Phi, psi and omega in degrees: 000128181278150177290143178277003187234117182293338183280350179293136179237145177279149177298329183294333184271348179274136177229006175269165188293137180265077174265124188308322185279349182241299185293337180290355179289345176259173179281100185268063187232145161274156177290162179302321177222019174099148178278125179296135176078003184254048185282120177276160176298145180294119181284169173292112187291343179272353180252130179242122175283116186295338178261350183211059181293147181274097179269358177085175191284353181262009178247131180242129179237123177256148171249162184295344178256005171299129179307133185297331179294329176290317178300312182299313182295319180294316180291324177296319179293320179295317179297317179299324180289324190255350189295333178243013187270051187302320182250024182281178183247353178285143177227142186217143171233133180237125182238147177242121174294158180307137182149190182242138182232132184080168182208172179300322181279332184221074183293150175267119184228127179205161177261161180240120182262191181299146173053041181234131175248131176239121186215152170274157181250026176270162174290334177235152176301334181283355179283340179236123179238129172248119172263112184156228182211136174237112200227156166232125180252169175301148168264128176266111191269000181232146175271000181282113182297337179282339181212073186288346178053061182270113186218166173248011188296338180243021176276079184260175161053070172201157190218141170225137186198159165059047175204167174257138180238111171269104188294122178216106183255022180303137180096342175278144187271143168055231184303323185298341182272004188277339187193172168268118183271135173225074187266099191224176171226221191290164178060039180227129181230146169241119183225145173052054179246149169239101187256121180245102184129174188287142177228134175238133179270008170226155174261101184266010184265328185281159174288160177109187186287335175064029181290148171219154193216048164119150177182195193209132173233137175215147169057040186231156182234136181230128182263353181232156184306135173267127178266114178286317178064236187271006182298121185285322177213149183200144172242126170244125187232138173045064183218180178231125177251085183292333181253004179088186186221132181245143176069163172200153177251281184242322198205087182246121188238138180230131179227119179065038185248118176288126181088011180291151177292156180284151175263009186300329184263017178297138002264005176305318168246105191280063176258138171242121189231120174255132182298325179225162174267125186303311178221134179213154169210126180285152184293140175300151180216149178278138175211164180243130181276182185295340178265006178084011180270139180274142177217168170240125176269129182244099181297152179278157174287148181226160174233143176051057183250162172213159179078180184280154183276343189252015183298324184246026182118198182294134181297149176305143180157204181226154179249128181246119180295150182298336179291346176270009178249145163270123182266103186273151177235149173306136185102341174297141179284153175297324179301318179294315180298314180295326176297320178292320176298320180294333178280358178100006179283151163276174188232124173248118181263109179288162188299140178149183179250126183251121173277122189241109185264354170204167193293132160287116191252114178261113187244334188273133177303139176082002179295141176250127173243111185239123176267142175252137172059039178059044174308136191236126174262125180247126181293136176236136177058037175072023181288163164264105191300327184219131174233142175241126182293164173289097184206198181229158169076359177292137176235124174245125187215142173069031183241135173252146183228125182250141170288153175255189186283342173256139188297129172265140175295332175198162176258329174216128177242131174245114181089184184268121176290125180060023179243180179273116180248117186213009187258012181286163178228114183297339178274349181217067188289148164304132187231134174245116181239126181051050175254122189241150184231147182214131174239105185087171182119275179283341179196169177300138179224146180217126176208137176291309178227144177275294182248125182236115183246108179255336179289159173273163172056054177249142176245124174252107184250085177081111175214150169237119183247107197233117161271116194298130174270355177203164181174198183238032184288345178098016178293147180295138180240017181264011181096347181287341181238030181090176179298123180053033180078013190295323180296319177292321177299315181303321183275346189247307177273090190257135176205116186285303180232145176279310183227132173233120182246114176256342184282158176269156176056041176267133180241138175232126174243102184091074182248103180251119185221129189218140160075016180283164197269351169230220177299127179294321178227133175237124182246109181258343184276162178272155174060035174284147177224129178232128176246108189071117172234129177233133182213137162248130172295162183296141177285338204247011175302129182287324184221165176297326179298326177289342184237047178224133181288159181303332180275005179095354177297133181285110177075174178247132177301147178290341180217118185236121170258129187302149187298334183264003178287137182254337184221125181198143178229137179223129182236119172071089187218145178220141173237127184246151179233133175209077181278072187293333182286331177208093185296352181274355184291143183238137172243133186291309184224142172288322181233142177226119184220158176289151177272078182236144184303329183272002178261111187232125180242132186234120176067081178250156175206153165233156179207146177259135181253027170106358179210134181090171183220137165249122187287325183215159178285306185210127172049043179080004180258138180098143182285166181288148166247128187219175178305331179291339179248023187309130177085353180254112183289156168250124186250147166235121186289311179217140172228128352291159180297143180293000000 
């Protein structure tokens, strides 16, 4: 798609210094898909200009003096391109240099579509201010005006971070002017935000059911009430709720959040509230210093924290200059990327889809792998697209990983499978932040396991591990291959387990795992801690025989802790059932854990979404959820009971 503005210039063609107060006076943007005919000479790929790094044509950078009509037109065009591109291949990152955008009289308002990251380039979120609205609205999936089916259930894969938002919806009509809408579901994060004004996590203005199904907030401050609305599950971590939080549906979890609602009335009010977060590390972020040089800030790991990291200045951590990164582009070979990693470089993945035919191997302690604009690694020829050695301090953030058409044994491995892992550091854990996995959807996908964690002392800070329940793979939808092609999907898009944890002292904050064909999550390591777990069992087993364990147990629990584990903690967890392909299918337990004194589960639930049955919540405890109880959760406050 060509840019509609002749004044847009690519970053590759600029060679003057990018000082925010000076250089930002021009349009510091790449085109949405590049200027036709404006091919620059290929630069030296081993040299990075610290004031003008070559991020490629899918990255857009605005300055505070960029004419607002250009910003508005570019963002409107990008949103129009991406708002329905659920299974598309375009990836985009949009950055704002320090400064102010929009005004009380002329607010800047735009939507954020699929595979789009919007971030500020300040050292602090307060360095970039947008007065206006940055929004995600419901998608109306039907052209029938009597039943438009407007929902947020498939509003996946988008990011907003590192800026201040002064909510100003002036000029929007009626209901739309009441708040800033962020109506999303999985694989969506809000990080390092300072939001001044109302925010709603559902779009209550459009016709239709208005469902929304999950998301993640971290390291953010809100001065006005946040409306949860129809959000079925949500994790808010290390933040400040100055105006409070309204509503809850099934599973709302708060960890280290100042102003969080009390959990005293659980489950009448289904809040799970931890005063502090056991282990946390904020996601690395790109920023520009006062001299116009680009860096990546890598926050340090913390224990038992609450509130925002930037209240008293820059959060503890380290700053890595952009010159210490290899800036990868789609089409780069794995050999080239691994060669740069071996030379001691960190890795910045610019937006796009990378076909990976052998593992990108991260071996050096402290390496940073940062994806821009939901950069996506796709397995080719059954590869494991990304491996992290048994080491410490590695951070992988903002990366999506897709299965390919030949089965991969795993999509991401941390540590040595079935090997001796002993090099971890509990004060500097390997960390995965906003790392997402997909088996099926845009194309046929096959993986035995998606995420495999064998190292000790690993932190998983927000992930969505998804075996696709829908997509554009071409399965028959006329009933010959099951409901919505599900029987064919079951036999073709294969994924046994979503997450397998063998390491000890592994912590997950925001673990969303869905639709795998056996246990969605298996936890074999000791001293594991999970804060918010969300799971949907697979929609598509054709028969009960396909969903029965070899020992005769009906179905696989959505969350399984190995029988020999002695210590494990889980806070705020839900397993949902919607066996649309065969509503008669039965699952014995939503959760299966050993009966050991050190295994403690707090605030569990199961719920039926109109098809299939879960007989018990955990280990035979809790009543069944079935089509007759559709939409009504069954809760267990503590297991074992005190």
